[in-house]
Amino acid sequence: MQTAAPIVEVRSLAKDYGAQRAVDNVSFNIMQGEILGLLGPNGSGKSTILRILAGYLAPSEGSVTILGFDHATDSAEARRCLGYVPEDANLYPQMLVSEFLSFMGGLKGLRGSALRSGLARVIEELNLGSVARRAIGKLSHGYRQRVAIAQALINRPPLVIFDEPTNGLDPHQIIEVRELVRRLAPDQTILITSHVLGEIERIATRVAVLLNGKLLTERVAATAPRVILRIQGLHLEKAEALLTLIAGVTNVQARSPGGFTNNYELTLQSAEFLPGIAPAVLAAGYALLELREIHLDLEAAFLALTGSER
Amino acid sequence: MGSFRVLLAKETKALFISPIAAVVITVFILLMGYTFTSWLFVSQSASLVRVMYQAAVLLLVFVPVITMRAFAEERRHGTLELLLSTPAAEFAIVAAKFGACMAVILTMLSLTLVYPAVLQYFSEPDWGPVYSGYLGLSLLAAALVALGLWLSALTSNQIVAAIGSMGLFLLLWVGDSLGNLLPDPFDVLAVNASLIAHFTPFSVGALYLSDFGYFVTVILLGLFACVRALARP
């Protein structure tokens, strides 16, 4: 069987700042179309790893390869394959939005009609039309963040790296950024960092947890929706078997049974089957006390991992 | 090459629309005009040798003001991180900033061409020292810009970059006087490292390959050091 080559290969990566080791022996791959979330507390080495991948920092040890181009030997080619959204949206305050985006597009090799169409596309995608002729320094933080994202996407790079893209945004803007990142995959591969568990949980298809520069674990985020079900009734001993018969249910796990009330965790084939759960439970003669969708229980995993390491 | 053109256009525009360029050019022209007029009345001769010296000394002070923001500001705003994550090579980034600074300085110097035109109108100046003087000023400016960019790339503080550059330029300018105090062969080295020793022949119309070599070497060393200072940490 032939396996596709990874978009990003990080091997035994280490970075020292003087005597302090900020990143220690980190290795991971990112495959085409994946959204890898790097999760960790402040100072855990997330931004350092991203800066090395973006080509801004050189590693002390190890290697980073992007689409087969090693940063150590083909850095310019590796950088041509990526778009980078640094933390805090540091941009040229005196430049106009459209002028800045044209400049960044030009640096990424876009010319003529390709540059014009790339510019028009990102302005539309990021809703920047109303501020295209305004100076970046006069924009709100939310708009500056959109401009930072737009410059990363202007040449449709295969890999897009986001460093804490939702920092300082209001809830509405956070949802917009989240939707945008979801739209980019699977055509583009995404690497995103955050110290906000909920953000990573909602966006990433795979999560890597960092602490003190070390990669603690990688987990695949739940792609199949799961629900917690709390039911009440007689003959609960038959409930588990009945629940497995509901259309779309692939797995049933009993949790904390007791008396006339039982909790179950159901795994569904897809979200389409979610509306059919409640009628099926009621038809089986049980009272439905609770039905809620759950995502990857990242918070518990993160606290367990980082708590034990601390 | 493509990245260089894009960077050069951006840097040149940024520098020319900044108040720094307007102030530097205005003050330079006012001081040069004063020097030209007063020297013309005092000497009653159609020569620009003294004017060339005055321009060279003013460059020692004004070039740091032009170069100080080049990289220090990029570091302070955090935009260097964005710039170095693009496919643009470090040398293209440095060369573009060098080109933009030189564009401002050459504009400044070209405005002084009115002085030889005035001399030509009223008299018959010796054009040899005029041509070689402007060539010497351009080479001197290029060497100072290369060194100024290097110092700007070492810090995120513009004032530190400016003061450091002025100190280095003045040291290199008066370095030949140190030759009187040093034993052989250091005295020769001190004289030959001095900017004034290599600029003086240009200002009086004498062209030597060694003077060209000196300025070209300083320019290349400055640019190389600047690229190294930008190299990914």
XYZ file of C-alpha atoms in Angstrom:
543
model
C 0.000 0.000 0.000
C 1.357 3.422 -0.931
C 1.105 6.111 1.710
C 1.015 9.817 0.844
C 4.109 11.794 1.864
C 3.523 14.182 4.767
C 3.315 17.910 4.051
C 5.418 18.669 7.127
C 8.042 16.434 8.703
C 9.612 17.563 11.963
C 12.409 15.345 13.232
C 14.107 15.570 16.653
C 13.672 19.344 16.713
C 15.448 21.269 19.465
C 15.987 24.970 20.067
C 18.237 26.542 22.663
C 18.170 30.154 23.833
C 21.530 30.374 25.547
C 21.539 27.747 28.260
C 17.766 27.339 28.178
C 16.273 24.613 25.982
C 12.974 25.983 24.656
C 12.131 23.016 22.407
C 13.380 19.540 23.214
C 13.437 16.592 20.799
C 10.074 17.250 19.145
C 9.010 15.078 16.196
C 5.718 15.011 14.312
C 4.242 14.844 10.811
C 1.336 16.713 9.299
C -0.519 15.056 6.451
C -2.364 16.710 3.557
C -5.626 18.342 4.655
C -5.014 17.899 8.363
C -5.562 20.633 10.930
C -2.951 20.004 13.596
C -3.483 21.931 16.800
C -0.450 22.620 18.985
C -1.719 23.069 22.485
C 0.245 24.120 25.509
C 0.480 26.712 28.261
C 2.310 29.998 27.665
C 6.058 29.423 27.371
C 5.699 25.780 26.373
C 7.534 26.289 23.059
C 4.581 26.528 20.644
C 5.579 29.830 19.051
C 9.222 28.766 18.829
C 8.236 25.657 16.853
C 6.051 27.756 14.560
C 8.822 30.298 13.990
C 11.201 27.497 13.051
C 8.637 26.069 10.634
C 8.042 29.548 9.179
C 11.777 29.932 8.558
C 12.300 32.838 10.945
C 14.344 30.841 13.472
C 16.934 28.174 12.787
C 16.763 25.021 14.906
C 19.652 24.138 17.229
C 19.178 20.456 16.384
C 16.929 18.373 14.179
C 15.294 19.081 10.850
C 12.122 20.541 9.376
C 10.957 19.552 5.902
C 8.023 21.167 4.120
C 6.811 19.365 0.977
C 10.215 17.742 0.739
C 12.156 21.022 1.045
C 14.483 21.040 4.039
C 14.730 24.430 5.764
C 18.485 23.849 6.231
C 19.212 23.494 2.507
C 16.147 24.792 0.563
C 14.785 27.401 2.936
C 13.468 29.740 0.206
C 11.545 26.894 -1.470
C 10.212 25.714 1.896
C 9.052 29.265 2.681
C 7.376 29.504 -0.731
C 5.113 26.598 0.332
C 3.765 28.253 3.469
C 1.744 31.180 4.700
C 2.456 32.420 8.205
C 0.174 34.389 10.512
C 2.362 35.555 13.410
C 0.989 36.250 16.856
C -0.306 39.795 17.526
C -0.678 40.699 13.814
C 2.557 42.694 13.489
C 2.179 44.575 10.204
C 3.421 47.830 8.631
C 1.173 50.485 10.222
C 1.750 53.137 7.538
C 0.831 50.919 4.586
C -2.670 50.720 3.109
C -4.342 47.315 3.376
C -4.412 46.694 -0.402
C -0.863 48.040 -0.760
C 0.405 45.703 1.977
C -1.356 42.677 0.509
C 0.063 43.453 -2.962
C 3.522 43.790 -1.404
C 3.271 40.428 0.347
C 1.849 38.798 -2.774
C 4.760 40.191 -4.780
C 7.261 38.780 -2.276
C 5.594 35.383 -2.659
C 6.098 35.486 -6.397
C 2.688 36.679 -7.606
C 2.741 39.052 -10.575
C 0.225 40.742 -12.885
C -3.182 39.103 -13.145
C -2.281 36.369 -10.605
C -1.535 39.077 -8.049
C -4.716 40.998 -8.863
C -6.929 37.910 -8.631
C -5.206 36.751 -5.411
C -5.736 40.198 -3.915
C -9.410 40.311 -4.930
C -9.980 36.787 -3.555
C -8.510 37.399 -0.098
C -10.205 40.790 0.199
C -13.533 39.060 -0.475
C -12.830 36.007 1.713
C -11.749 38.108 4.686
C -14.356 40.871 4.156
C -11.699 43.553 3.809
C -13.390 45.519 1.010
C -14.496 48.380 3.267
C -10.980 48.948 4.655
C -8.869 48.141 1.581
C -7.805 51.798 1.163
C -7.188 52.464 4.855
C -3.852 52.515 6.666
C -3.226 49.336 8.681
C -2.253 51.377 11.748
C -5.780 52.858 11.881
C -7.560 49.486 11.873
C -9.044 47.684 14.875
C -7.269 44.585 16.174
C -9.872 42.366 14.537
C -9.297 43.888 11.100
C -5.510 43.777 11.517
C -5.820 40.082 12.304
C -7.860 39.591 9.136
C -5.188 41.410 7.111
C -2.524 39.171 8.663
C -4.517 36.107 7.635
C -5.152 37.516 4.157
C -1.433 37.987 3.474
C -0.796 34.363 4.454
C -3.465 33.101 2.053
C -2.831 35.379 -0.939
C -0.791 32.798 -2.884
C -2.841 29.765 -1.729
C 0.102 28.064 -0.001
C -0.193 24.317 0.683
C 0.606 24.915 4.371
C -0.804 27.706 6.548
C 0.628 28.343 10.014
C -1.464 30.262 12.545
C 0.060 31.433 15.824
C -2.766 32.118 18.278
C -5.019 33.585 15.560
C -7.970 34.327 17.844
C -6.038 36.287 20.488
C -7.787 39.532 21.313
C -10.753 38.936 19.021
C -14.386 39.286 20.066
C -16.616 36.158 20.015
C -18.089 37.002 16.612
C -14.621 37.404 15.082
C -13.434 34.180 16.745
C -16.261 32.271 15.065
C -15.356 33.870 11.702
C -11.695 32.844 12.036
C -12.702 29.341 13.100
C -15.000 28.958 10.089
C -12.288 30.265 7.785
C -9.740 27.759 9.088
C -12.253 24.929 8.634
C -12.952 26.061 5.061
C -9.228 26.004 4.182
C -8.893 22.270 4.935
C -8.763 19.817 3.182
C -7.266 21.786 0.231
C -4.701 23.336 2.528
C -2.908 21.867 5.510
C -3.124 23.837 8.738
C -0.914 24.122 11.786
C -2.487 26.179 14.531
C -1.518 26.989 18.107
C -3.580 28.120 21.007
C -3.546 28.002 24.755
C -7.357 28.006 24.679
C -8.505 24.407 24.856
C -11.914 25.090 23.385
C -10.440 26.676 20.254
C -8.215 23.726 19.444
C -10.982 21.283 20.252
C -13.354 22.952 17.823
C -10.894 23.406 14.952
C -8.225 20.687 14.958
C -8.456 17.211 13.491
C -5.386 16.188 15.508
C -3.924 17.700 18.634
C -0.372 17.716 19.951
C 0.202 18.778 23.551
C 3.405 20.589 24.498
C 4.836 21.324 27.903
C 8.251 22.781 28.722
C 9.324 22.308 25.104
C 8.487 18.607 25.009
C 5.758 16.938 23.015
C 3.670 15.040 25.545
C 1.167 13.360 23.281
C -0.684 13.453 19.987
C -4.370 12.636 19.841
C -6.764 12.391 16.974
C -9.702 14.609 17.678
C -13.065 12.923 17.474
C -14.320 13.198 13.937
C -17.443 11.105 14.570
C -19.934 12.950 16.766
C -20.614 11.553 20.193
C -23.512 12.172 22.534
C -24.169 11.733 26.203
C -27.563 10.195 26.877
C -29.295 10.027 30.252
C -32.399 7.922 30.342
C -34.838 6.664 32.937
C -37.223 3.731 32.952
C -37.809 0.083 33.712
C -35.747 -2.764 32.258
C -32.651 -0.661 31.860
C -30.644 -3.840 31.534
C -31.991 -4.088 27.974
C -31.282 -0.452 27.118
C -27.736 -0.924 25.888
C -28.809 -3.554 23.357
C -31.749 -1.395 22.237
C -29.572 1.677 21.798
C -27.190 -0.191 19.479
C -30.143 -0.774 17.154
C -30.780 2.961 16.624
C -29.876 4.031 13.091
C -26.393 5.571 12.848
C -25.184 4.429 16.273
C -21.819 2.678 15.944
C -20.909 2.249 19.598
C -22.659 2.370 22.960
C -20.810 2.673 26.215
C -22.590 2.543 29.559
C -21.430 5.180 32.033
C -22.341 5.399 35.732
C -25.380 3.094 35.828
C -27.568 3.308 38.907
C -31.151 2.405 39.778
C -33.738 3.741 37.374
C -31.316 6.143 35.628
C -28.481 5.251 33.290
C -25.916 7.337 31.387
C -24.620 6.217 28.005
C -22.087 7.563 25.561
C -23.139 6.934 21.968
C -20.836 7.261 18.960
C -22.605 8.138 15.702
C -21.592 7.594 12.094
C -22.240 11.263 11.381
C -24.106 14.267 12.689
C -27.024 13.482 10.345
C -28.162 10.761 12.737
C -28.304 13.080 15.735
C -32.011 14.118 15.348
C -33.085 10.454 15.295
C -31.740 9.625 18.760
C -34.428 11.228 20.932
C -37.468 9.755 19.057
C -35.862 6.301 19.088
C -35.231 6.447 22.848
C -38.795 7.582 23.515
C -40.186 4.893 21.195
C -38.300 2.292 23.223
C -40.282 3.409 26.277
C -37.627 5.306 28.191
C -37.808 8.823 29.566
C -35.099 11.063 28.122
C -33.490 13.195 30.844
C -30.492 14.526 28.944
C -29.101 14.429 25.411
C -26.030 16.495 24.606
C -23.296 16.361 22.016
C -19.708 16.052 23.256
C -16.440 16.772 21.547
C -13.002 15.398 22.303
C -12.543 15.674 26.038
C -9.389 17.640 25.527
C -9.570 19.662 28.687
C -9.428 16.573 30.904
C -6.634 15.074 28.811
C -4.662 18.329 28.826
C -4.982 18.852 32.558
C -4.040 15.236 33.260
C -0.973 15.421 31.025
C 0.293 18.837 32.030
C -0.600 18.300 35.690
C 1.491 15.149 35.946
C 4.453 16.790 34.163
C 4.387 19.895 36.296
C 15.404 39.589 -8.488
C 11.618 39.748 -8.379
C 11.609 40.042 -4.600
C 14.291 42.748 -4.791
C 12.158 44.929 -7.088
C 9.093 44.553 -4.852
C 11.141 45.345 -1.735
C 12.942 48.288 -3.356
C 9.654 49.884 -4.441
C 8.208 49.495 -0.941
C 11.327 50.735 0.876
C 11.837 53.726 -1.417
C 8.224 54.821 -1.051
C 8.305 54.321 2.737
C 11.479 56.405 3.031
C 10.384 59.227 0.732
C 6.971 59.671 2.393
C 8.517 59.685 5.860
C 9.166 63.098 7.460
C 12.798 62.030 7.992
C 13.613 62.266 4.276
C 11.969 65.691 3.932
C 13.752 67.107 6.994
C 17.154 65.634 6.091
C 17.015 66.855 2.482
C 15.809 70.339 3.482
C 18.416 70.867 6.216
C 21.189 69.448 4.016
C 20.328 71.794 1.154
C 20.091 74.820 3.475
C 23.507 74.093 5.035
C 25.079 73.367 1.658
C 23.606 76.545 0.185
C 25.050 78.549 3.049
C 28.495 76.940 2.589
C 28.494 77.442 -1.185
C 27.429 81.083 -0.995
C 29.760 82.094 1.821
C 32.757 80.277 0.307
C 32.086 81.824 -3.101
C 32.105 85.334 -1.651
C 35.171 84.688 0.516
C 37.348 82.868 -2.024
C 36.116 84.550 -5.211
C 37.094 81.356 -7.073
C 35.044 78.917 -9.183
C 35.939 75.835 -7.104
C 33.754 73.334 -5.246
C 36.523 71.587 -3.270
C 35.439 73.133 0.052
C 31.783 72.440 -0.763
C 32.591 68.769 -1.389
C 34.300 68.521 2.010
C 31.320 70.176 3.661
C 28.974 67.679 1.981
C 31.138 64.750 3.124
C 31.079 65.938 6.759
C 27.317 66.455 6.631
C 26.930 62.900 5.297
C 28.628 61.593 8.463
C 25.766 63.096 10.467
C 22.819 62.700 8.085
C 23.354 59.114 6.838
C 22.753 57.612 10.329
C 19.440 59.488 10.480
C 18.420 57.867 7.182
C 19.638 54.338 7.991
C 18.727 54.128 11.688
C 15.140 52.989 11.113
C 15.893 50.468 8.353
C 16.053 47.307 10.439
C 15.662 48.660 13.983
C 12.067 49.622 13.182
C 11.352 46.229 11.593
C 12.613 44.546 14.757
C 10.642 46.880 17.038
C 7.362 46.411 15.127
C 7.934 42.666 14.784
C 7.582 42.876 10.978
C 11.027 41.329 10.445
C 9.494 37.996 11.456
C 6.904 38.343 8.698
C 9.487 39.473 6.141
C 11.879 36.607 6.866
C 9.075 34.041 6.571
C 8.557 35.005 2.906
C 10.707 33.482 0.149
C 12.704 36.768 -0.108
C 16.428 36.220 0.458
C 18.185 38.177 3.200
C 20.481 39.744 0.606
C 17.492 41.010 -1.398
C 16.064 42.587 1.769
C 19.388 44.284 2.596
C 20.023 45.357 -1.009
C 16.537 46.907 -1.252
C 17.053 48.952 1.902
C 20.488 49.978 0.651
C 18.987 51.055 -2.669
C 16.231 53.046 -0.981
C 18.673 54.903 1.304
C 20.931 55.643 -1.669
C 17.941 56.976 -3.631
C 17.322 59.564 -0.885
C 21.008 60.518 -0.676
C 21.480 60.755 -4.447
C 18.354 62.941 -4.647
C 19.890 65.124 -1.937
C 23.223 65.338 -3.749
C 21.607 65.933 -7.141
C 19.927 69.048 -5.762
C 23.399 70.522 -5.182
C 24.172 70.264 -8.917
C 22.799 73.763 -9.133
C 26.130 75.001 -7.657
C 28.358 73.888 -10.566
C 25.658 75.182 -12.917
C 25.895 78.615 -11.245
C 29.726 78.525 -11.511
C 29.492 77.609 -15.183
C 27.082 80.501 -15.810
C 29.333 83.122 -14.257
C 32.787 81.590 -14.802
C 34.747 78.639 -16.196
C 35.187 76.064 -13.436
C 37.542 73.078 -13.703
C 35.062 70.236 -14.292
C 37.466 67.392 -13.372
C 37.283 67.882 -9.575
C 33.520 68.462 -9.881
C 32.936 65.094 -11.578
C 35.349 63.210 -9.327
C 34.017 65.018 -6.245
C 30.463 63.840 -6.902
C 31.778 60.325 -7.614
C 33.680 60.396 -4.308
C 30.617 61.683 -2.428
C 28.490 58.889 -3.925
C 31.042 56.225 -2.944
C 31.428 57.703 0.531
C 27.647 57.805 0.976
C 27.332 54.176 -0.183
C 30.004 53.048 2.297
C 28.321 54.947 5.132
C 24.889 53.546 4.226
C 26.238 49.959 4.201
C 27.781 50.431 7.663
C 24.705 52.270 8.963
C 22.414 49.441 7.817
C 24.639 46.927 9.565
C 24.383 48.798 12.868
C 20.628 49.182 12.406
C 20.346 45.401 11.938
C 22.024 44.813 15.302
C 19.442 46.605 17.443
C 15.741 47.300 17.802
C 16.407 50.838 19.045
C 16.723 53.527 16.349
C 18.567 55.961 18.625
C 21.164 53.328 19.496
C 21.596 52.605 15.773
C 21.996 56.327 14.950
C 24.437 57.184 17.749
C 26.451 54.011 17.097
C 26.678 54.831 13.386
C 27.747 58.447 14.015
C 30.440 57.273 16.422
C 31.775 54.723 13.937
C 31.710 57.205 11.038
C 33.540 59.920 12.988
C 36.119 57.391 14.156
C 36.720 56.268 10.574
C 36.790 59.880 9.371
C 39.473 61.076 11.763
C 41.266 57.718 11.921
C 44.246 59.046 9.963
C 45.249 61.372 12.816
C 45.688 58.274 14.959
C 48.506 57.318 12.594
C 50.704 60.021 14.160
C 50.539 58.254 17.513
C 50.991 54.655 16.383
C 54.252 52.826 15.605
C 55.062 51.280 12.240
C 53.226 49.412 10.606
C 50.033 50.393 12.519
C 50.352 54.037 11.487
C 49.978 53.058 7.829
C 47.028 50.854 8.638
C 45.299 53.680 10.537
C 45.820 56.115 7.663
C 44.652 53.617 5.063
C 41.522 52.733 7.051
C 40.527 56.395 7.222
C 37.620 57.696 5.157
C 39.112 61.171 4.734
C 42.370 59.777 3.333
C 40.470 58.053 0.546
C 37.930 60.807 -0.058
C 40.424 63.671 -0.368
C 41.856 62.587 -3.769
C 38.328 62.460 -5.241
C 37.557 65.977 -4.036
C 40.613 67.464 -5.753
C 40.162 65.554 -9.008
C 42.698 62.713 -8.500
C 41.374 59.216 -9.151
C 43.240 56.205 -7.760
C 42.235 52.571 -8.061
C 43.177 52.055 -4.389
C 40.561 54.606 -3.308
C 37.904 52.869 -5.424
C 38.988 49.538 -3.931
C 38.744 50.921 -0.409
C 35.184 52.189 -0.803
C 33.994 49.087 -2.682
C 35.518 46.898 0.066
C 33.808 48.880 2.846
C 30.468 48.728 0.981
C 30.692 44.959 0.459
C 31.865 44.304 4.030
C 29.062 46.443 5.434
C 26.395 44.693 3.341
C 27.822 41.254 4.160
C 27.854 42.041 7.898
C 24.269 43.281 7.597
C 23.129 40.048 5.902
C 24.910 38.060 8.616
C 23.184 40.129 11.313
C 19.834 39.227 9.746
C 20.675 35.523 9.479
C 18.124 33.396 11.256
C 19.079 33.190 14.941
